[in-house]
């Protein structure tokens, strides 16, 4: 009996949870055994302070591929990319001027009232 995409999705959720992946920053779906993971890969909970390493991405990918019914896995991650040799490289986002102001605080032009 073939594994349904719903069963594969449950397995994917379990793998991501075991690896302490923030499910709110990542979307995933499977269709006919092809799993697509999109978004940002980051940790939550007890492991939120630990940074992800390329070895974590390799292990996650391997575990996803071992799920019953999975034929292929596509990782489309905003904070990781593969280099020419196929190694995972962290993508570092540069801070913009918008990041300098804490959320919820207005930028004042400095004029007198």
PDB file of N, CA and C in Angstrom:
ATOM      1  N   UNK A   1       0.831  -1.170   0.000  1.00  0.00           N
ATOM      2  CA  UNK A   1       0.000   0.000   0.000  1.00  0.00           C
ATOM      3  C   UNK A   1       0.887   1.249   0.000  1.00  0.00           C
ATOM      4  N   UNK A   2       0.562   2.211  -0.847  1.00  0.00           N
ATOM      5  CA  UNK A   2       1.338   3.438  -0.966  1.00  0.00           C
ATOM      6  C   UNK A   2       1.103   4.345   0.243  1.00  0.00           C
ATOM      7  N   UNK A   3       2.129   5.074   0.588  1.00  0.00           N
ATOM      8  CA  UNK A   3       2.034   6.028   1.689  1.00  0.00           C
ATOM      9  C   UNK A   3       1.389   7.297   1.164  1.00  0.00           C
ATOM     10  N   UNK A   4       0.391   7.797   1.875  1.00  0.00           N
ATOM     11  CA  UNK A   4      -0.293   9.008   1.432  1.00  0.00           C
ATOM     12  C   UNK A   4       0.546  10.242   1.760  1.00  0.00           C
ATOM     13  N   UNK A   5       0.264  11.320   1.040  1.00  0.00           N
ATOM     14  CA  UNK A   5       0.965  12.573   1.317  1.00  0.00           C
ATOM     15  C   UNK A   5       0.672  13.061   2.731  1.00  0.00           C
ATOM     16  N   UNK A   6      -0.509  12.804   3.223  1.00  0.00           N
ATOM     17  CA  UNK A   6      -0.854  13.195   4.588  1.00  0.00           C
ATOM     18  C   UNK A   6       0.036  12.461   5.602  1.00  0.00           C
ATOM     19  N   UNK A   7       0.274  11.176   5.370  1.00  0.00           N
ATOM     20  CA  UNK A   7       1.160  10.411   6.262  1.00  0.00           C
ATOM     21  C   UNK A   7       2.598  10.925   6.165  1.00  0.00           C
ATOM     22  N   UNK A   8       3.023  11.261   4.954  1.00  0.00           N
ATOM     23  CA  UNK A   8       4.372  11.813   4.771  1.00  0.00           C
ATOM     24  C   UNK A   8       4.490  13.133   5.513  1.00  0.00           C
ATOM     25  N   UNK A   9       3.463  13.985   5.402  1.00  0.00           N
ATOM     26  CA  UNK A   9       3.488  15.274   6.099  1.00  0.00           C
ATOM     27  C   UNK A   9       3.592  15.098   7.606  1.00  0.00           C
ATOM     28  N   UNK A  10       2.903  14.105   8.150  1.00  0.00           N
ATOM     29  CA  UNK A  10       3.024  13.823   9.585  1.00  0.00           C
ATOM     30  C   UNK A  10       4.456  13.426   9.931  1.00  0.00           C
ATOM     31  N   UNK A  11       5.058  12.621   9.073  1.00  0.00           N
ATOM     32  CA  UNK A  11       6.448  12.221   9.284  1.00  0.00           C
ATOM     33  C   UNK A  11       7.397  13.400   9.207  1.00  0.00           C
ATOM     34  N   UNK A  12       7.165  14.303   8.237  1.00  0.00           N
ATOM     35  CA  UNK A  12       8.001  15.496   8.100  1.00  0.00           C
ATOM     36  C   UNK A  12       7.898  16.348   9.353  1.00  0.00           C
ATOM     37  N   UNK A  13       6.672  16.545   9.852  1.00  0.00           N
ATOM     38  CA  UNK A  13       6.475  17.335  11.068  1.00  0.00           C
ATOM     39  C   UNK A  13       7.245  16.703  12.238  1.00  0.00           C
ATOM     40  N   UNK A  14       7.224  15.391  12.333  1.00  0.00           N
ATOM     41  CA  UNK A  14       7.952  14.699  13.394  1.00  0.00           C
ATOM     42  C   UNK A  14       9.456  14.896  13.287  1.00  0.00           C
ATOM     43  N   UNK A  15       9.989  14.811  12.081  1.00  0.00           N
ATOM     44  CA  UNK A  15      11.430  15.010  11.874  1.00  0.00           C
ATOM     45  C   UNK A  15      11.817  16.434  12.251  1.00  0.00           C
ATOM     46  N   UNK A  16      11.046  17.411  11.782  1.00  0.00           N
ATOM     47  CA  UNK A  16      11.350  18.805  12.093  1.00  0.00           C
ATOM     48  C   UNK A  16      11.289  19.052  13.597  1.00  0.00           C
ATOM     49  N   UNK A  17      10.314  18.469  14.256  1.00  0.00           N
ATOM     50  CA  UNK A  17      10.192  18.625  15.709  1.00  0.00           C
ATOM     51  C   UNK A  17      11.373  17.999  16.444  1.00  0.00           C
ATOM     52  N   UNK A  18      11.808  16.816  16.004  1.00  0.00           N
ATOM     53  CA  UNK A  18      12.969  16.173  16.641  1.00  0.00           C
ATOM     54  C   UNK A  18      14.233  17.007  16.495  1.00  0.00           C
ATOM     55  N   UNK A  19      14.296  17.781  15.423  1.00  0.00           N
ATOM     56  CA  UNK A  19      15.467  18.629  15.179  1.00  0.00           C
ATOM     57  C   UNK A  19      15.269  20.041  15.730  1.00  0.00           C
ATOM     58  N   UNK A  20      14.195  20.258  16.498  1.00  0.00           N
ATOM     59  CA  UNK A  20      13.896  21.540  17.135  1.00  0.00           C
ATOM     60  C   UNK A  20      13.777  22.661  16.112  1.00  0.00           C
ATOM     61  N   UNK A  21      13.150  22.391  14.979  1.00  0.00           N
ATOM     62  CA  UNK A  21      12.963  23.392  13.932  1.00  0.00           C
ATOM     63  C   UNK A  21      11.683  24.175  14.206  1.00  0.00           C
ATOM     64  N   UNK A  22      11.773  25.486  14.073  1.00  0.00           N
ATOM     65  CA  UNK A  22      10.631  26.383  14.273  1.00  0.00           C
ATOM     66  C   UNK A  22       9.641  26.182  13.125  1.00  0.00           C
ATOM     67  N   UNK A  23       8.514  25.561  13.430  1.00  0.00           N
ATOM     68  CA  UNK A  23       7.516  25.264  12.401  1.00  0.00           C
ATOM     69  C   UNK A  23       6.769  26.505  11.931  1.00  0.00           C
ATOM     70  N   UNK A  24       6.862  27.602  12.683  1.00  0.00           N
ATOM     71  CA  UNK A  24       6.194  28.833  12.253  1.00  0.00           C
ATOM     72  C   UNK A  24       6.995  29.567  11.180  1.00  0.00           C
ATOM     73  N   UNK A  25       8.277  29.246  11.031  1.00  0.00           N
ATOM     74  CA  UNK A  25       9.130  29.904  10.038  1.00  0.00           C
ATOM     75  C   UNK A  25       9.328  29.047   8.798  1.00  0.00           C
ATOM     76  N   UNK A  26       8.764  27.854   8.797  1.00  0.00           N
ATOM     77  CA  UNK A  26       8.987  26.895   7.722  1.00  0.00           C
ATOM     78  C   UNK A  26       7.655  26.328   7.253  1.00  0.00           C
ATOM     79  N   UNK A  27       7.477  26.247   5.952  1.00  0.00           N
ATOM     80  CA  UNK A  27       6.311  25.592   5.377  1.00  0.00           C
ATOM     81  C   UNK A  27       6.774  24.330   4.669  1.00  0.00           C
ATOM     82  N   UNK A  28       5.948  23.308   4.705  1.00  0.00           N
ATOM     83  CA  UNK A  28       6.293  22.084   3.993  1.00  0.00           C
ATOM     84  C   UNK A  28       5.033  21.433   3.464  1.00  0.00           C
ATOM     85  N   UNK A  29       5.215  20.659   2.420  1.00  0.00           N
ATOM     86  CA  UNK A  29       4.116  19.894   1.839  1.00  0.00           C
ATOM     87  C   UNK A  29       4.720  18.766   1.018  1.00  0.00           C
ATOM     88  N   UNK A  30       3.941  17.728   0.852  1.00  0.00           N
ATOM     89  CA  UNK A  30       4.382  16.655  -0.036  1.00  0.00           C
ATOM     90  C   UNK A  30       3.304  16.420  -1.074  1.00  0.00           C
ATOM     91  N   UNK A  31       3.747  16.050  -2.242  1.00  0.00           N
ATOM     92  CA  UNK A  31       2.826  15.725  -3.325  1.00  0.00           C
ATOM     93  C   UNK A  31       3.419  14.554  -4.082  1.00  0.00           C
ATOM     94  N   UNK A  32       2.700  13.475  -4.057  1.00  0.00           N
ATOM     95  CA  UNK A  32       3.136  12.234  -4.715  1.00  0.00           C
ATOM     96  C   UNK A  32       4.548  11.840  -4.284  1.00  0.00           C
ATOM     97  N   UNK A  33       4.826  12.003  -2.994  1.00  0.00           N
ATOM     98  CA  UNK A  33       6.103  11.572  -2.443  1.00  0.00           C
ATOM     99  C   UNK A  33       7.230  12.559  -2.582  1.00  0.00           C
ATOM    100  N   UNK A  34       6.957  13.738  -3.133  1.00  0.00           N
ATOM    101  CA  UNK A  34       7.986  14.772  -3.253  1.00  0.00           C
ATOM    102  C   UNK A  34       7.735  15.806  -2.151  1.00  0.00           C
ATOM    103  N   UNK A  35       8.698  15.934  -1.253  1.00  0.00           N
ATOM    104  CA  UNK A  35       8.583  16.854  -0.119  1.00  0.00           C
ATOM    105  C   UNK A  35       9.283  18.153  -0.474  1.00  0.00           C
ATOM    106  N   UNK A  36       8.579  19.257  -0.230  1.00  0.00           N
ATOM    107  CA  UNK A  36       9.152  20.584  -0.446  1.00  0.00           C
ATOM    108  C   UNK A  36       9.106  21.337   0.879  1.00  0.00           C
ATOM    109  N   UNK A  37      10.277  21.791   1.314  1.00  0.00           N
ATOM    110  CA  UNK A  37      10.419  22.552   2.552  1.00  0.00           C
ATOM    111  C   UNK A  37      10.855  23.961   2.166  1.00  0.00           C
ATOM    112  N   UNK A  38      10.045  24.957   2.559  1.00  0.00           N
ATOM    113  CA  UNK A  38      10.281  26.341   2.148  1.00  0.00           C
ATOM    114  C   UNK A  38      10.301  27.225   3.395  1.00  0.00           C
ATOM    115  N   UNK A  39      11.182  28.208   3.403  1.00  0.00           N
ATOM    116  CA  UNK A  39      11.206  29.179   4.495  1.00  0.00           C
ATOM    117  C   UNK A  39      12.557  29.284   5.144  1.00  0.00           C
ATOM    118  N   UNK A  40      12.519  29.689   6.399  1.00  0.00           N
ATOM    119  CA  UNK A  40      13.738  29.876   7.178  1.00  0.00           C
ATOM    120  C   UNK A  40      13.881  28.725   8.162  1.00  0.00           C
ATOM    121  N   UNK A  41      15.074  28.195   8.227  1.00  0.00           N
ATOM    122  CA  UNK A  41      15.334  27.099   9.155  1.00  0.00           C
ATOM    123  C   UNK A  41      15.998  27.667  10.401  1.00  0.00           C
ATOM    124  N   UNK A  42      15.279  27.616  11.532  1.00  0.00           N
ATOM    125  CA  UNK A  42      15.822  28.076  12.799  1.00  0.00           C
ATOM    126  C   UNK A  42      15.279  27.204  13.921  1.00  0.00           C
ATOM    127  N   UNK A  43      15.948  27.265  15.065  1.00  0.00           N
ATOM    128  CA  UNK A  43      15.580  26.419  16.200  1.00  0.00           C
ATOM    129  C   UNK A  43      14.594  27.114  17.124  1.00  0.00           C
ATOM    130  N   UNK A  44      13.893  26.280  17.905  1.00  0.00           N
ATOM    131  CA  UNK A  44      12.961  26.785  18.919  1.00  0.00           C
ATOM    132  C   UNK A  44      13.190  26.041  20.233  1.00  0.00           C
ATOM    133  N   UNK A  45      12.487  26.496  21.272  1.00  0.00           N
ATOM    134  CA  UNK A  45      12.492  25.783  22.546  1.00  0.00           C
ATOM    135  C   UNK A  45      13.847  25.774  23.209  1.00  0.00           C
ATOM    136  N   UNK A  46      14.164  24.637  23.806  1.00  0.00           N
ATOM    137  CA  UNK A  46      15.412  24.481  24.550  1.00  0.00           C
ATOM    138  C   UNK A  46      16.638  24.711  23.680  1.00  0.00           C
ATOM    139  N   UNK A  47      16.492  24.498  22.393  1.00  0.00           N
ATOM    140  CA  UNK A  47      17.634  24.609  21.481  1.00  0.00           C
ATOM    141  C   UNK A  47      17.677  25.938  20.728  1.00  0.00           C
ATOM    142  N   UNK A  48      16.807  26.886  21.058  1.00  0.00           N
ATOM    143  CA  UNK A  48      16.712  28.116  20.281  1.00  0.00           C
ATOM    144  C   UNK A  48      18.007  28.930  20.286  1.00  0.00           C
ATOM    145  N   UNK A  49      18.812  28.793  21.320  1.00  0.00           N
ATOM    146  CA  UNK A  49      20.069  29.541  21.393  1.00  0.00           C
ATOM    147  C   UNK A  49      21.189  28.866  20.599  1.00  0.00           C
ATOM    148  N   UNK A  50      21.007  27.595  20.243  1.00  0.00           N
ATOM    149  CA  UNK A  50      22.023  26.877  19.483  1.00  0.00           C
ATOM    150  C   UNK A  50      21.886  27.233  18.009  1.00  0.00           C
ATOM    151  N   UNK A  51      22.992  27.557  17.381  1.00  0.00           N
ATOM    152  CA  UNK A  51      22.943  27.858  15.959  1.00  0.00           C
ATOM    153  C   UNK A  51      22.971  26.555  15.161  1.00  0.00           C
ATOM    154  N   UNK A  52      22.333  26.601  14.029  1.00  0.00           N
ATOM    155  CA  UNK A  52      22.346  25.447  13.136  1.00  0.00           C
ATOM    156  C   UNK A  52      23.676  25.395  12.397  1.00  0.00           C
ATOM    157  N   UNK A  53      24.147  24.206  12.162  1.00  0.00           N
ATOM    158  CA  UNK A  53      25.372  23.979  11.399  1.00  0.00           C
ATOM    159  C   UNK A  53      24.998  23.255  10.117  1.00  0.00           C
ATOM    160  N   UNK A  54      25.889  23.260   9.152  1.00  0.00           N
ATOM    161  CA  UNK A  54      25.619  22.573   7.888  1.00  0.00           C
ATOM    162  C   UNK A  54      25.386  21.075   8.124  1.00  0.00           C
ATOM    163  N   UNK A  55      26.043  20.511   9.135  1.00  0.00           N
ATOM    164  CA  UNK A  55      25.836  19.091   9.433  1.00  0.00           C
ATOM    165  C   UNK A  55      24.406  18.821   9.897  1.00  0.00           C
ATOM    166  N   UNK A  56      23.786  19.819  10.580  1.00  0.00           N
ATOM    167  CA  UNK A  56      22.387  19.675  10.986  1.00  0.00           C
ATOM    168  C   UNK A  56      21.469  19.616   9.769  1.00  0.00           C
ATOM    169  N   UNK A  57      21.769  20.413   8.743  1.00  0.00           N
ATOM    170  CA  UNK A  57      20.952  20.443   7.532  1.00  0.00           C
ATOM    171  C   UNK A  57      21.095  19.115   6.786  1.00  0.00           C
ATOM    172  N   UNK A  58      22.307  18.612   6.714  1.00  0.00           N
ATOM    173  CA  UNK A  58      22.561  17.324   6.048  1.00  0.00           C
ATOM    174  C   UNK A  58      21.805  16.209   6.769  1.00  0.00           C
ATOM    175  N   UNK A  59      21.862  16.197   8.099  1.00  0.00           N
ATOM    176  CA  UNK A  59      21.169  15.160   8.883  1.00  0.00           C
ATOM    177  C   UNK A  59      19.657  15.267   8.711  1.00  0.00           C
ATOM    178  N   UNK A  60      19.140  16.476   8.724  1.00  0.00           N
ATOM    179  CA  UNK A  60      17.710  16.703   8.537  1.00  0.00           C
ATOM    180  C   UNK A  60      17.271  16.202   7.163  1.00  0.00           C
ATOM    181  N   UNK A  61      18.018  16.565   6.139  1.00  0.00           N
ATOM    182  CA  UNK A  61      17.723  16.138   4.775  1.00  0.00           C
ATOM    183  C   UNK A  61      17.733  14.607   4.664  1.00  0.00           C
ATOM    184  N   UNK A  62      18.748  13.977   5.248  1.00  0.00           N
ATOM    185  CA  UNK A  62      18.854  12.513   5.195  1.00  0.00           C
ATOM    186  C   UNK A  62      17.687  11.844   5.902  1.00  0.00           C
ATOM    187  N   UNK A  63      17.290  12.393   7.048  1.00  0.00           N
ATOM    188  CA  UNK A  63      16.182  11.803   7.795  1.00  0.00           C
ATOM    189  C   UNK A  63      14.862  11.958   7.034  1.00  0.00           C
ATOM    190  N   UNK A  64      14.681  13.094   6.377  1.00  0.00           N
ATOM    191  CA  UNK A  64      13.469  13.290   5.572  1.00  0.00           C
ATOM    192  C   UNK A  64      13.418  12.290   4.418  1.00  0.00           C
ATOM    193  N   UNK A  65      14.552  12.059   3.792  1.00  0.00           N
ATOM    194  CA  UNK A  65      14.608  11.131   2.650  1.00  0.00           C
ATOM    195  C   UNK A  65      14.337   9.675   3.051  1.00  0.00           C
ATOM    196  N   UNK A  66      14.549   9.362   4.340  1.00  0.00           N
ATOM    197  CA  UNK A  66      14.322   7.996   4.822  1.00  0.00           C
ATOM    198  C   UNK A  66      12.860   7.710   5.154  1.00  0.00           C
ATOM    199  N   UNK A  67      12.034   8.751   5.198  1.00  0.00           N
ATOM    200  CA  UNK A  67      10.622   8.535   5.512  1.00  0.00           C
ATOM    201  C   UNK A  67       9.968   7.657   4.455  1.00  0.00           C
ATOM    202  N   UNK A  68       9.099   6.775   4.909  1.00  0.00           N
ATOM    203  CA  UNK A  68       8.416   5.887   3.987  1.00  0.00           C
ATOM    204  C   UNK A  68       7.572   6.699   2.999  1.00  0.00           C
ATOM    205  N   UNK A  69       7.723   6.396   1.731  1.00  0.00           N
ATOM    206  CA  UNK A  69       6.949   7.042   0.681  1.00  0.00           C
ATOM    207  C   UNK A  69       7.601   8.261   0.067  1.00  0.00           C
ATOM    208  N   UNK A  70       8.683   8.765   0.672  1.00  0.00           N
ATOM    209  CA  UNK A  70       9.353   9.953   0.133  1.00  0.00           C
ATOM    210  C   UNK A  70      10.249   9.540  -1.026  1.00  0.00           C
ATOM    211  N   UNK A  71      10.016  10.182  -2.169  1.00  0.00           N
ATOM    212  CA  UNK A  71      10.835   9.913  -3.358  1.00  0.00           C
ATOM    213  C   UNK A  71      11.926  10.971  -3.535  1.00  0.00           C
ATOM    214  N   UNK A  72      11.596  12.213  -3.172  1.00  0.00           N
ATOM    215  CA  UNK A  72      12.534  13.319  -3.318  1.00  0.00           C
ATOM    216  C   UNK A  72      12.275  14.363  -2.251  1.00  0.00           C
ATOM    217  N   UNK A  73      13.312  15.157  -1.950  1.00  0.00           N
ATOM    218  CA  UNK A  73      13.192  16.259  -0.989  1.00  0.00           C
ATOM    219  C   UNK A  73      13.817  17.497  -1.620  1.00  0.00           C
ATOM    220  N   UNK A  74      13.068  18.596  -1.605  1.00  0.00           N
ATOM    221  CA  UNK A  74      13.572  19.888  -2.073  1.00  0.00           C
ATOM    222  C   UNK A  74      13.601  20.838  -0.885  1.00  0.00           C
ATOM    223  N   UNK A  75      14.764  21.386  -0.587  1.00  0.00           N
ATOM    224  CA  UNK A  75      14.909  22.361   0.489  1.00  0.00           C
ATOM    225  C   UNK A  75      15.130  23.734  -0.139  1.00  0.00           C
ATOM    226  N   UNK A  76      14.155  24.604  -0.009  1.00  0.00           N
ATOM    227  CA  UNK A  76      14.224  25.962  -0.538  1.00  0.00           C
ATOM    228  C   UNK A  76      14.237  26.902   0.660  1.00  0.00           C
ATOM    229  N   UNK A  77      15.428  27.121   1.201  1.00  0.00           N
ATOM    230  CA  UNK A  77      15.583  27.833   2.469  1.00  0.00           C
ATOM    231  C   UNK A  77      16.125  29.239   2.246  1.00  0.00           C
ATOM    232  N   UNK A  78      15.542  30.205   2.952  1.00  0.00           N
ATOM    233  CA  UNK A  78      15.976  31.596   2.799  1.00  0.00           C
ATOM    234  C   UNK A  78      17.288  31.879   3.523  1.00  0.00           C
ATOM    235  N   UNK A  79      17.619  31.088   4.526  1.00  0.00           N
ATOM    236  CA  UNK A  79      18.832  31.348   5.298  1.00  0.00           C
ATOM    237  C   UNK A  79      19.933  30.300   5.096  1.00  0.00           C
ATOM    238  N   UNK A  80      19.741  29.411   4.136  1.00  0.00           N
ATOM    239  CA  UNK A  80      20.769  28.425   3.768  1.00  0.00           C
ATOM    240  C   UNK A  80      20.735  28.235   2.264  1.00  0.00           C
ATOM    241  N   UNK A  81      21.918  28.004   1.686  1.00  0.00           N
ATOM    242  CA  UNK A  81      21.998  27.687   0.257  1.00  0.00           C
ATOM    243  C   UNK A  81      23.114  26.675   0.043  1.00  0.00           C
ATOM    244  N   UNK A  82      23.060  26.032  -1.110  1.00  0.00           N
ATOM    245  CA  UNK A  82      24.130  25.078  -1.453  1.00  0.00           C
ATOM    246  C   UNK A  82      25.148  25.768  -2.336  1.00  0.00           C
ATOM    247  N   UNK A  83      26.417  25.462  -2.100  1.00  0.00           N
ATOM    248  CA  UNK A  83      27.452  26.005  -2.971  1.00  0.00           C
ATOM    249  C   UNK A  83      27.668  25.068  -4.156  1.00  0.00           C
ATOM    250  N   UNK A  84      28.664  25.353  -4.976  1.00  0.00           N
ATOM    251  CA  UNK A  84      28.918  24.565  -6.190  1.00  0.00           C
ATOM    252  C   UNK A  84      29.230  23.098  -5.903  1.00  0.00           C
ATOM    253  N   UNK A  85      29.802  22.831  -4.719  1.00  0.00           N
ATOM    254  CA  UNK A  85      30.145  21.454  -4.343  1.00  0.00           C
ATOM    255  C   UNK A  85      28.990  20.736  -3.644  1.00  0.00           C
ATOM    256  N   UNK A  86      27.883  21.443  -3.428  1.00  0.00           N
ATOM    257  CA  UNK A  86      26.742  20.832  -2.763  1.00  0.00           C
ATOM    258  C   UNK A  86      26.753  20.970  -1.250  1.00  0.00           C
ATOM    259  N   UNK A  87      27.686  21.775  -0.721  1.00  0.00           N
ATOM    260  CA  UNK A  87      27.775  21.989   0.722  1.00  0.00           C
ATOM    261  C   UNK A  87      26.790  23.083   1.133  1.00  0.00           C
ATOM    262  N   UNK A  88      26.194  22.940   2.312  1.00  0.00           N
ATOM    263  CA  UNK A  88      25.259  23.936   2.821  1.00  0.00           C
ATOM    264  C   UNK A  88      26.026  25.095   3.438  1.00  0.00           C
ATOM    265  N   UNK A  89      25.650  26.315   3.031  1.00  0.00           N
ATOM    266  CA  UNK A  89      26.280  27.542   3.501  1.00  0.00           C
ATOM    267  C   UNK A  89      25.192  28.425   4.112  1.00  0.00           C
ATOM    268  N   UNK A  90      25.443  28.956   5.318  1.00  0.00           N
ATOM    269  CA  UNK A  90      24.488  29.861   5.956  1.00  0.00           C
ATOM    270  C   UNK A  90      24.476  31.186   5.206  1.00  0.00           C
ATOM    271  N   UNK A  91      23.277  31.713   4.976  1.00  0.00           N
ATOM    272  CA  UNK A  91      23.121  33.013   4.338  1.00  0.00           C
ATOM    273  C   UNK A  91      22.959  34.037   5.445  1.00  0.00           C
ATOM    274  N   UNK A  92      23.860  35.000   5.491  1.00  0.00           N
ATOM    275  CA  UNK A  92      23.832  36.019   6.530  1.00  0.00           C
ATOM    276  C   UNK A  92      23.122  37.242   5.972  1.00  0.00           C
ATOM    277  N   UNK A  93      22.054  37.642   6.668  1.00  0.00           N
ATOM    278  CA  UNK A  93      21.284  38.810   6.263  1.00  0.00           C
ATOM    279  C   UNK A  93      21.925  40.033   6.896  1.00  0.00           C
ATOM    280  N   UNK A  94      22.218  41.027   6.072  1.00  0.00           N
ATOM    281  CA  UNK A  94      22.783  42.260   6.602  1.00  0.00           C
ATOM    282  C   UNK A  94      21.690  43.092   7.235  1.00  0.00           C
ATOM    283  N   UNK A  95      22.034  43.769   8.320  1.00  0.00           N
ATOM    284  CA  UNK A  95      21.062  44.625   9.004  1.00  0.00           C
ATOM    285  C   UNK A  95      20.828  45.879   8.172  1.00  0.00           C
ATOM    286  N   UNK A  96      19.558  46.249   8.050  1.00  0.00           N
ATOM    287  CA  UNK A  96      19.214  47.476   7.342  1.00  0.00           C
ATOM    288  C   UNK A  96      18.986  48.580   8.355  1.00  0.00           C
ATOM    289  N   UNK A  97      18.774  49.799   7.873  1.00  0.00           N
ATOM    290  CA  UNK A  97      18.526  50.921   8.783  1.00  0.00           C
ATOM    291  C   UNK A  97      17.224  50.718   9.551  1.00  0.00           C
ATOM    292  N   UNK A  98      16.270  49.965   8.982  1.00  0.00           N
ATOM    293  CA  UNK A  98      15.010  49.678   9.663  1.00  0.00           C
ATOM    294  C   UNK A  98      15.232  48.828  10.902  1.00  0.00           C
ATOM    295  N   UNK A  99      16.272  48.010  10.895  1.00  0.00           N
ATOM    296  CA  UNK A  99      16.565  47.140  12.034  1.00  0.00           C
ATOM    297  C   UNK A  99      17.118  47.915  13.228  1.00  0.00           C
ATOM    298  N   UNK A 100      17.578  49.153  12.991  1.00  0.00           N
ATOM    299  CA  UNK A 100      18.187  49.930  14.062  1.00  0.00           C
ATOM    300  C   UNK A 100      17.163  50.449  15.057  1.00  0.00           C
ATOM    301  N   UNK A 101      15.904  50.588  14.648  1.00  0.00           N
ATOM    302  CA  UNK A 101      14.854  51.096  15.521  1.00  0.00           C
ATOM    303  C   UNK A 101      14.098  49.921  16.102  1.00  0.00           C
ATOM    304  N   UNK A 102      14.025  49.820  17.421  1.00  0.00           N
ATOM    305  CA  UNK A 102      13.272  48.712  18.028  1.00  0.00           C
ATOM    306  C   UNK A 102      11.806  48.751  17.602  1.00  0.00           C
ATOM    307  N   UNK A 103      11.187  47.603  17.414  1.00  0.00           N
ATOM    308  CA  UNK A 103       9.792  47.556  17.008  1.00  0.00           C
ATOM    309  C   UNK A 103       8.916  48.318  17.991  1.00  0.00           C
ATOM    310  N   UNK A 104       7.956  49.062  17.452  1.00  0.00           N
ATOM    311  CA  UNK A 104       7.019  49.776  18.296  1.00  0.00           C
ATOM    312  C   UNK A 104       7.477  51.167  18.690  1.00  0.00           C
ATOM    313  N   UNK A 105       8.710  51.534  18.369  1.00  0.00           N
ATOM    314  CA  UNK A 105       9.218  52.857  18.700  1.00  0.00           C
ATOM    315  C   UNK A 105       9.242  53.710  17.443  1.00  0.00           C
ATOM    316  N   UNK A 106       8.730  54.909  17.543  1.00  0.00           N
ATOM    317  CA  UNK A 106       8.701  55.820  16.410  1.00  0.00           C
ATOM    318  C   UNK A 106      10.040  56.494  16.245  1.00  0.00           C
ATOM    319  N   UNK A 107      10.359  56.833  15.013  1.00  0.00           N
ATOM    320  CA  UNK A 107      11.576  57.583  14.741  1.00  0.00           C
ATOM    321  C   UNK A 107      11.184  59.051  14.787  1.00  0.00           C
ATOM    322  N   UNK A 108      11.826  59.811  15.668  1.00  0.00           N
ATOM    323  CA  UNK A 108      11.521  61.223  15.850  1.00  0.00           C
ATOM    324  C   UNK A 108      12.485  62.050  15.025  1.00  0.00           C
ATOM    325  N   UNK A 109      11.946  63.048  14.360  1.00  0.00           N
ATOM    326  CA  UNK A 109      12.770  63.907  13.533  1.00  0.00           C
ATOM    327  C   UNK A 109      13.661  64.838  14.353  1.00  0.00           C
ATOM    328  N   UNK A 110      13.451  64.907  15.661  1.00  0.00           N
ATOM    329  CA  UNK A 110      14.319  65.687  16.517  1.00  0.00           C
ATOM    330  C   UNK A 110      13.895  67.145  16.662  1.00  0.00           C
ATOM    331  N   UNK A 111      12.720  67.512  16.163  1.00  0.00           N
ATOM    332  CA  UNK A 111      12.255  68.895  16.269  1.00  0.00           C
ATOM    333  C   UNK A 111      11.762  69.231  17.659  1.00  0.00           C
ATOM    334  N   UNK A 112      11.798  70.503  18.006  1.00  0.00           N
ATOM    335  CA  UNK A 112      11.300  70.950  19.313  1.00  0.00           C
ATOM    336  C   UNK A 112       9.793  71.041  19.303  1.00  0.00           C
ATOM    337  N   UNK A 113       9.137  70.784  20.449  1.00  0.00           N
ATOM    338  CA  UNK A 113       7.689  70.753  20.523  1.00  0.00           C
ATOM    339  C   UNK A 113       7.108  71.954  20.987  1.00  0.00           C
TER     340      UNK A 113
END
